Amino acid sequence: PAPVKVHSAQDRADRNIPDARAIHCIMEAGADAAAGFPPHSFSGGDQSMKQFRFYLFAGVVVLYMLSLLIVPAEYAAAVRGSITSCLENIVPSLFLFMVATQICMEYGILSRLLRPFSGVMRLLRLPPAAFEALVIGNVAGFPMGARVACRLYTDGRLERGQAERLLAFCNNCGPAFLIGAVGAAIWGDAGLGVALWGVQLAASLVVGLLFRGRRETYDAAPGTQRDAPRLRRSFSAAFVAAVKNSAVSVLYVCAFIVFMSCASVILRFGGFSTRLGAFEGLLLGVFEITMGIGALPGRSALAFAMACAIAGFGGLSVHCQTLLFTEGAGLRARKYFLGKTLQGAISFPLGFGIYRLLCGDATVFAGPDVRITPAPVIHILIIVAIACIGIVFLHRILFPEK
């Protein structure tokens, strides 16, 4: 064999041959890129920032473990309450809906039923297939919109950019939760739940209009058909796969809800969240939507506006559930997080104005017990729909297509 030539430091500099330290830095950068971290330089400042983030994360984990030892009873109560909520609300509704949705998509039932109405997606510059995720996401609730959107992408019926834009506004709370669990159970008025669902729907459509872009294709992804994919397996195989996948997804959803519900123990430790007064529910809603809306200060214009903002944002628990599907499909969640943040910000003033319009001159913090009849709610939904159509025409006037 040929002898190994050893290059001196001057030879490596002249011939651009990397030394051992440079090779180590290059391998470290490649490992960071494979793990999903952004590329970084090899300066001391970047290393210091990396160490700061590590020690910050380690400190949070250590404090969390210490809190488990200091207040174990509070954590146990929070876990028991969240598990009971999952068994009573999440599992009975979400599991069966997941199974039915997967079977319908397997056989192409949804695409055939919604095909006559899918032309409305042209307003959002998305293919007709995206209408399935929009309908399921606003009817079934979290995280069904994200699940269907990711399934449409993996089936080749949407492009990557189209699926990521769709994720920004198709994943929302369902009417069953907002009307039954929030309106009727918490506020004692199902009409408020209907108004809350209408505000969320209007805010999500506004976000969809903001994410339209200048020009976009309306057709399906290249090389695919607009029609639903043909059935590739028998009904027994499709049914078993639907039950298995739905059971795993529901288990993950419940696990995230249980974990995020423990954030209330940390925030309420030492009376931190209670010092915020009326905004305690808004802080808790950042982590988990049910916990945040349940902590709102009664019925008032401010409470209704904060409930709209919490429902529009979704909470970290819902976002973790969404990442479960986006990571599996290989989609980026940047537009999703931006869209949900915008939806929460839009929902707050919209909900405040609609509550004042429905309840008249109700006070901000402690409004009277005003009942909302279904007729004004229907009128408000019609007004919101007209406003959304007006936004579309205004967008076309200001940004005409070439």
Tab-separated table of C-alpha atoms in Angstrom, residues 13-367:
chain	number	residue	atom	x	y	z
A	13	ALA	CA	-3.282	26.184	4.714
A	14	ASP	CA	-1.956	26.366	1.145
A	15	ARG	CA	-4.073	23.489	-0.192
A	16	ASN	CA	-7.235	24.304	1.847
A	17	ILE	CA	-7.064	20.956	3.652
A	18	PRO	CA	-9.134	21.119	6.877
A	19	ASP	CA	-7.442	20.186	10.118
A	20	ALA	CA	-8.940	18.001	12.842
A	21	ARG	CA	-10.639	20.942	14.615
A	22	ALA	CA	-12.331	22.121	11.401
A	23	ILE	CA	-13.495	18.590	10.598
A	24	HIS	CA	-14.956	18.307	14.116
A	25	CYS	CA	-16.819	21.616	13.713
A	26	ILE	CA	-18.172	20.548	10.329
A	27	MET	CA	-19.398	17.233	11.763
A	28	GLU	CA	-21.003	19.056	14.699
A	29	ALA	CA	-22.801	21.439	12.337
A	30	GLY	CA	-24.029	18.498	10.275
A	31	ALA	CA	-25.346	16.785	13.396
A	32	ASP	CA	-27.175	19.962	14.423
A	33	ALA	CA	-28.707	20.268	10.967
A	34	ALA	CA	-29.872	16.659	11.066
A	35	ALA	CA	-31.443	17.285	14.473
A	36	GLY	CA	-33.329	20.290	13.146
A	37	PHE	CA	-31.217	23.087	14.668
A	38	PRO	CA	-30.356	26.093	12.472
A	39	PRO	CA	-26.789	26.400	11.198
A	40	HIS	CA	-24.454	28.434	13.373
A	41	SER	CA	-20.987	29.837	13.219
A	42	PHE	CA	-18.133	28.766	15.433
A	43	SER	CA	-17.754	32.027	17.325
A	44	GLY	CA	-17.614	32.249	21.097
A	45	GLY	CA	-20.864	34.195	21.249
A	46	ASP	CA	-22.822	31.362	19.633
A	47	GLN	CA	-21.282	28.838	21.996
A	48	SER	CA	-22.244	31.018	24.964
A	49	MET	CA	-25.819	31.280	23.720
A	50	LYS	CA	-25.940	27.523	23.255
A	51	GLN	CA	-24.734	26.991	26.803
A	52	PHE	CA	-27.262	29.535	28.105
A	53	ARG	CA	-30.146	27.727	26.426
A	54	PHE	CA	-28.928	24.403	27.799
A	55	TYR	CA	-28.669	25.677	31.378
A	56	LEU	CA	-32.031	27.430	31.088
A	57	PHE	CA	-33.699	24.238	29.909
A	58	ALA	CA	-31.945	22.203	32.599
A	59	GLY	CA	-33.034	24.694	35.251
A	60	VAL	CA	-36.667	24.487	34.178
A	61	VAL	CA	-36.564	20.685	34.277
A	62	VAL	CA	-34.953	20.667	37.732
A	63	LEU	CA	-37.498	23.149	39.101
A	64	TYR	CA	-40.307	21.060	37.653
A	65	MET	CA	-38.959	17.924	39.349
A	66	LEU	CA	-38.599	19.773	42.649
A	67	SER	CA	-42.167	21.018	42.411
A	68	LEU	CA	-43.313	17.415	42.005
A	69	LEU	CA	-41.739	16.693	45.388
A	70	ILE	CA	-43.024	19.868	47.076
A	71	VAL	CA	-46.688	19.786	46.023
A	72	PRO	CA	-47.421	16.196	44.925
A	73	ALA	CA	-51.067	16.371	46.030
A	74	GLU	CA	-51.804	19.296	43.700
A	75	TYR	CA	-50.228	17.501	40.746
A	76	ALA	CA	-52.147	14.310	41.518
A	77	ALA	CA	-55.414	16.261	41.637
A	78	ALA	CA	-54.627	17.981	38.315
A	79	VAL	CA	-53.796	14.660	36.644
A	80	ARG	CA	-56.941	12.989	37.973
A	81	GLY	CA	-59.101	15.897	36.813
A	82	SER	CA	-57.601	15.953	33.321
A	83	ILE	CA	-57.900	12.164	32.948
A	84	THR	CA	-61.549	12.354	33.989
A	85	SER	CA	-62.136	15.138	31.475
A	86	CYS	CA	-60.508	13.065	28.719
A	87	LEU	CA	-62.598	9.996	29.532
A	88	GLU	CA	-65.832	11.982	29.690
A	89	ASN	CA	-65.331	14.363	26.749
A	90	ILE	CA	-62.345	13.575	24.513
A	91	VAL	CA	-62.459	9.803	24.113
A	92	PRO	CA	-66.239	9.401	23.469
A	93	SER	CA	-66.363	12.087	20.795
A	94	LEU	CA	-62.906	12.317	19.226
A	95	PHE	CA	-62.123	8.598	18.963
A	96	LEU	CA	-65.308	7.652	17.094
A	97	PHE	CA	-64.994	10.696	14.832
A	98	MET	CA	-61.401	9.799	13.985
A	99	VAL	CA	-62.386	6.265	13.010
A	100	ALA	CA	-65.287	7.456	10.853
A	101	THR	CA	-63.188	10.158	9.166
A	102	GLN	CA	-60.376	7.792	8.238
A	103	ILE	CA	-62.806	5.273	6.738
A	104	CYS	CA	-64.572	8.023	4.796
A	105	MET	CA	-61.277	9.281	3.397
A	106	GLU	CA	-60.220	5.724	2.560
A	107	TYR	CA	-63.304	5.212	0.421
A	108	GLY	CA	-63.449	8.786	-0.932
A	109	ILE	CA	-66.831	9.460	0.687
A	110	LEU	CA	-65.907	12.944	1.929
A	111	SER	CA	-64.649	14.147	-1.444
A	112	ARG	CA	-67.846	13.031	-3.187
A	113	LEU	CA	-70.164	14.543	-0.576
A	114	LEU	CA	-68.354	17.890	-0.413
A	115	ARG	CA	-67.518	18.222	-4.116
A	116	PRO	CA	-70.524	20.499	-4.949
A	117	PHE	CA	-69.395	23.005	-2.285
A	118	SER	CA	-65.620	22.758	-2.691
A	119	GLY	CA	-65.543	25.646	-5.179
A	120	VAL	CA	-65.495	28.108	-2.280
A	121	MET	CA	-61.827	27.214	-1.754
A	122	ARG	CA	-61.040	29.336	-4.811
A	123	LEU	CA	-61.527	32.356	-2.543
A	124	LEU	CA	-58.631	31.037	-0.457
A	125	ARG	CA	-56.640	29.958	-3.537
A	126	LEU	CA	-56.547	26.311	-2.542
A	127	PRO	CA	-57.571	23.144	-4.401
A	128	PRO	CA	-61.098	21.772	-3.869
A	129	ALA	CA	-59.703	18.886	-1.824
A	130	ALA	CA	-58.736	21.346	0.928
A	131	PHE	CA	-62.427	21.902	1.660
A	132	GLU	CA	-62.519	18.521	3.420
A	133	ALA	CA	-60.001	19.636	6.044
A	134	LEU	CA	-61.774	22.979	6.490
A	135	VAL	CA	-65.161	21.342	7.134
A	136	ILE	CA	-63.866	18.544	9.370
A	137	GLY	CA	-61.649	20.952	11.321
A	138	ASN	CA	-64.564	23.271	12.130
A	139	VAL	CA	-67.086	20.489	12.851
A	140	ALA	CA	-65.077	17.794	14.654
A	141	GLY	CA	-62.680	20.125	16.486
A	142	PHE	CA	-59.044	19.732	17.490
A	143	PRO	CA	-56.942	18.113	16.069
A	144	MET	CA	-59.057	16.699	13.229
A	145	GLY	CA	-58.382	19.606	10.872
A	146	ALA	CA	-54.634	19.061	11.089
A	147	ARG	CA	-55.053	15.300	10.749
A	148	VAL	CA	-57.089	15.579	7.548
A	149	ALA	CA	-54.778	18.258	6.082
A	150	CYS	CA	-51.729	16.063	6.650
A	151	ARG	CA	-53.557	13.078	5.171
A	152	LEU	CA	-54.396	15.091	2.043
A	153	TYR	CA	-50.706	15.938	1.673
A	154	THR	CA	-49.474	12.382	2.163
A	155	ASP	CA	-52.067	11.159	-0.367
A	156	GLY	CA	-50.647	13.608	-2.913
A	157	ARG	CA	-53.798	15.702	-3.210
A	158	LEU	CA	-52.096	18.867	-1.903
A	159	GLU	CA	-48.659	20.353	-2.427
A	160	ARG	CA	-46.430	21.147	0.526
A	161	GLY	CA	-47.074	24.894	0.399
A	162	GLN	CA	-50.816	24.382	0.060
A	163	ALA	CA	-50.962	21.987	3.017
A	164	GLU	CA	-48.924	24.323	5.220
A	165	ARG	CA	-51.181	27.280	4.365
A	166	LEU	CA	-54.238	25.129	5.040
A	167	LEU	CA	-52.913	24.179	8.476
A	168	ALA	CA	-52.856	27.850	9.446
A	169	PHE	CA	-56.663	28.120	9.642
A	170	CYS	CA	-58.359	24.688	9.308
A	171	ASN	CA	-57.655	23.345	12.811
A	172	ASN	CA	-60.254	24.801	15.219
A	173	CYS	CA	-62.559	24.036	18.146
A	174	GLY	CA	-65.676	22.052	17.376
A	175	PRO	CA	-69.209	23.346	18.017
A	176	ALA	CA	-69.939	20.468	20.404
A	177	PHE	CA	-67.254	21.678	22.806
A	178	LEU	CA	-67.965	25.401	22.460
A	179	ILE	CA	-71.756	25.119	22.650
A	180	GLY	CA	-72.065	22.266	25.148
A	181	ALA	CA	-68.988	22.429	27.377
A	182	VAL	CA	-68.451	26.217	27.304
A	183	GLY	CA	-71.770	27.880	26.497
A	184	ALA	CA	-74.208	25.591	28.308
A	185	ALA	CA	-72.012	24.132	31.078
A	186	ILE	CA	-69.807	27.110	32.032
A	187	TRP	CA	-71.943	30.142	31.110
A	188	GLY	CA	-75.382	28.541	31.281
A	189	ASP	CA	-76.341	29.749	27.791
A	190	ALA	CA	-75.870	27.703	24.629
A	191	GLY	CA	-76.374	30.858	22.559
A	192	LEU	CA	-73.057	32.210	23.814
A	193	GLY	CA	-71.405	29.007	22.617
A	194	VAL	CA	-72.922	29.480	19.163
A	195	ALA	CA	-71.638	33.057	19.071
A	196	LEU	CA	-68.202	31.861	20.216
A	197	TRP	CA	-68.102	29.272	17.434
A	198	GLY	CA	-69.158	31.912	14.901
A	199	VAL	CA	-66.367	34.261	16.017
A	200	GLN	CA	-63.823	31.456	15.711
A	201	LEU	CA	-65.061	30.520	12.235
A	202	ALA	CA	-64.950	34.147	11.043
A	203	ALA	CA	-61.442	34.690	12.484
A	204	SER	CA	-60.149	31.503	10.834
A	205	LEU	CA	-61.521	32.617	7.451
A	206	VAL	CA	-59.848	36.005	7.856
A	207	VAL	CA	-56.544	34.217	8.546
A	208	GLY	CA	-57.134	32.089	5.450
A	209	LEU	CA	-57.622	35.249	3.385
A	210	LEU	CA	-54.418	36.716	4.804
A	211	PHE	CA	-52.534	33.567	3.772
A	212	ARG	CA	-53.922	33.533	0.230
A	213	GLY	CA	-50.822	34.929	-1.410
A	214	ARG	CA	-50.679	36.833	-4.669
A	215	ARG	CA	-51.004	33.916	-7.082
A	216	GLU	CA	-51.573	30.233	-6.402
A	217	THR	CA	-52.766	27.236	-8.357
A	218	TYR	CA	-56.229	25.905	-7.612
A	219	ASP	CA	-55.616	22.412	-8.901
A	220	ALA	CA	-54.280	19.401	-7.093
A	221	ALA	CA	-50.616	18.570	-6.816
A	222	PRO	CA	-48.783	17.785	-10.065
A	223	GLY	CA	-49.170	14.224	-11.224
A	224	THR	CA	-52.267	13.559	-9.108
A	225	GLN	CA	-55.980	13.541	-9.741
A	226	ARG	CA	-58.609	15.728	-8.177
A	227	ASP	CA	-60.778	12.764	-7.357
A	228	ALA	CA	-60.355	10.861	-4.139
A	229	PRO	CA	-57.797	8.053	-4.153
A	230	ARG	CA	-59.147	4.668	-5.081
A	231	LEU	CA	-59.696	2.067	-2.420
A	232	ARG	CA	-56.501	0.056	-2.069
A	233	ARG	CA	-57.563	-2.486	0.579
A	234	SER	CA	-60.595	-4.341	1.817
A	235	PHE	CA	-63.076	-2.921	4.279
A	236	SER	CA	-61.874	-5.186	7.089
A	237	ALA	CA	-58.272	-4.035	6.631
A	238	ALA	CA	-59.330	-0.371	6.401
A	239	PHE	CA	-61.491	-0.688	9.524
A	240	VAL	CA	-58.732	-2.335	11.584
A	241	ALA	CA	-56.207	0.294	10.473
A	242	ALA	CA	-58.647	3.125	11.282
A	243	VAL	CA	-59.303	1.822	14.788
A	244	LYS	CA	-55.606	1.238	15.479
A	245	ASN	CA	-54.441	4.636	14.199
A	246	SER	CA	-57.287	6.470	15.937
A	247	ALA	CA	-56.581	4.744	19.254
A	248	VAL	CA	-52.919	5.764	19.115
A	249	SER	CA	-53.808	9.338	18.149
A	250	VAL	CA	-56.372	9.683	20.951
A	251	LEU	CA	-53.839	8.320	23.447
A	252	TYR	CA	-51.318	10.970	22.394
A	253	VAL	CA	-53.966	13.699	22.543
A	254	CYS	CA	-54.987	12.729	26.074
A	255	ALA	CA	-51.338	12.544	27.159
A	256	PHE	CA	-50.686	16.111	25.997
A	257	ILE	CA	-53.849	17.339	27.742
A	258	VAL	CA	-52.811	15.676	31.012
A	259	PHE	CA	-49.287	17.083	30.841
A	260	MET	CA	-50.343	20.632	29.973
A	261	SER	CA	-52.996	20.648	32.693
A	262	CYS	CA	-50.192	20.341	35.229
A	263	ALA	CA	-49.034	23.812	34.159
A	264	SER	CA	-51.822	25.235	36.301
A	265	VAL	CA	-50.083	23.826	39.370
A	266	ILE	CA	-46.840	25.615	38.484
A	267	LEU	CA	-48.565	28.891	37.588
A	268	ARG	CA	-50.740	28.858	40.694
A	269	PHE	CA	-47.855	27.921	42.975
A	270	GLY	CA	-47.216	30.858	45.293
A	271	GLY	CA	-50.284	32.690	43.973
A	272	PHE	CA	-48.570	33.838	40.761
A	273	SER	CA	-51.510	33.418	38.375
A	274	THR	CA	-54.106	34.622	40.895
A	275	ARG	CA	-52.374	37.999	41.041
A	276	LEU	CA	-53.347	38.567	37.421
A	277	GLY	CA	-57.011	38.807	38.372
A	278	ALA	CA	-59.301	38.658	35.358
A	279	PHE	CA	-56.402	37.703	33.074
A	280	GLU	CA	-55.597	34.466	34.917
A	281	GLY	CA	-57.726	32.462	32.515
A	282	LEU	CA	-55.945	34.012	29.533
A	283	LEU	CA	-52.578	32.885	30.920
A	284	LEU	CA	-53.807	29.360	31.655
A	285	GLY	CA	-55.390	29.200	28.215
A	286	VAL	CA	-51.958	29.546	26.636
A	287	PHE	CA	-51.267	26.022	27.890
A	288	GLU	CA	-54.677	24.291	27.750
A	289	ILE	CA	-57.938	25.625	26.359
A	290	THR	CA	-60.385	23.957	28.765
A	291	MET	CA	-58.384	25.022	31.797
A	292	GLY	CA	-58.160	28.618	30.558
A	293	ILE	CA	-61.815	29.106	29.676
A	294	GLY	CA	-62.868	27.509	32.962
A	295	ALA	CA	-60.844	30.088	34.914
A	296	LEU	CA	-62.419	33.124	33.218
A	297	PRO	CA	-64.246	35.612	35.515
A	298	GLY	CA	-67.911	34.800	34.853
A	299	ARG	CA	-69.976	36.267	32.023
A	300	SER	CA	-68.841	39.614	30.700
A	301	ALA	CA	-67.621	41.247	27.526
A	302	LEU	CA	-64.000	40.845	28.611
A	303	ALA	CA	-64.475	37.182	29.556
A	304	PHE	CA	-66.169	36.420	26.242
A	305	ALA	CA	-63.404	38.204	24.295
A	306	MET	CA	-60.711	36.281	26.182
A	307	ALA	CA	-62.584	33.012	25.553
A	308	CYS	CA	-62.595	33.835	21.829
A	309	ALA	CA	-58.856	34.548	21.932
A	310	ILE	CA	-58.134	31.297	23.797
A	311	ALA	CA	-60.263	29.252	21.394
A	312	GLY	CA	-58.648	30.945	18.398
A	313	PHE	CA	-55.100	30.346	19.645
A	314	GLY	CA	-55.781	26.785	20.752
A	315	GLY	CA	-53.141	26.439	23.457
A	316	LEU	CA	-49.832	24.568	23.614
A	317	SER	CA	-51.635	21.289	24.229
A	318	VAL	CA	-53.399	21.543	20.862
A	319	HIS	CA	-50.195	22.647	19.147
A	320	CYS	CA	-48.369	19.570	20.450
A	321	GLN	CA	-51.222	17.423	19.138
A	322	THR	CA	-50.873	19.113	15.745
A	323	LEU	CA	-47.112	18.539	15.675
A	324	LEU	CA	-47.835	14.852	16.113
A	325	PHE	CA	-49.352	14.825	12.607
A	326	THR	CA	-47.149	17.422	10.900
A	327	GLU	CA	-43.946	15.650	11.942
A	328	GLY	CA	-45.278	12.367	10.610
A	329	ALA	CA	-46.210	13.979	7.290
A	330	GLY	CA	-42.973	15.962	6.977
A	331	LEU	CA	-44.661	19.386	7.009
A	332	ARG	CA	-43.277	22.536	8.609
A	333	ALA	CA	-45.353	24.122	11.367
A	334	ARG	CA	-44.130	27.720	11.006
A	335	LYS	CA	-47.223	28.963	9.171
A	336	TYR	CA	-49.445	26.992	11.524
A	337	PHE	CA	-48.088	28.768	14.612
A	338	LEU	CA	-48.272	32.144	12.890
A	339	GLY	CA	-51.840	31.513	11.764
A	340	LYS	CA	-53.067	30.430	15.207
A	341	THR	CA	-51.420	33.448	16.836
A	342	LEU	CA	-53.103	35.771	14.331
A	343	GLN	CA	-56.419	34.011	14.829
A	344	GLY	CA	-56.241	34.538	18.593
A	345	ALA	CA	-55.363	38.208	18.141
A	346	ILE	CA	-58.226	38.742	15.659
A	347	SER	CA	-60.737	36.866	17.815
A	348	PHE	CA	-60.279	39.114	20.867
A	349	PRO	CA	-61.617	42.426	19.454
A	350	LEU	CA	-64.145	40.593	17.271
A	351	GLY	CA	-65.556	38.725	20.269
A	352	PHE	CA	-65.630	41.861	22.410
A	353	GLY	CA	-67.602	43.764	19.792
A	354	ILE	CA	-70.061	40.947	19.125
A	355	TYR	CA	-70.780	40.485	22.847
A	356	ARG	CA	-71.476	44.192	23.277
A	357	LEU	CA	-73.679	44.112	20.198
A	358	LEU	CA	-75.654	41.102	21.425
A	359	CYS	CA	-75.942	42.107	25.074
A	360	GLY	CA	-76.443	45.827	24.583
A	361	ASP	CA	-74.854	48.099	27.182
A	362	ALA	CA	-73.440	45.292	29.318
A	363	THR	CA	-70.549	46.250	31.535
A	364	VAL	CA	-67.087	45.065	30.677
A	365	PHE	CA	-66.041	43.070	33.748
A	366	ALA	CA	-69.311	41.958	35.325
A	367	GLY	CA	-72.142	42.167	32.841
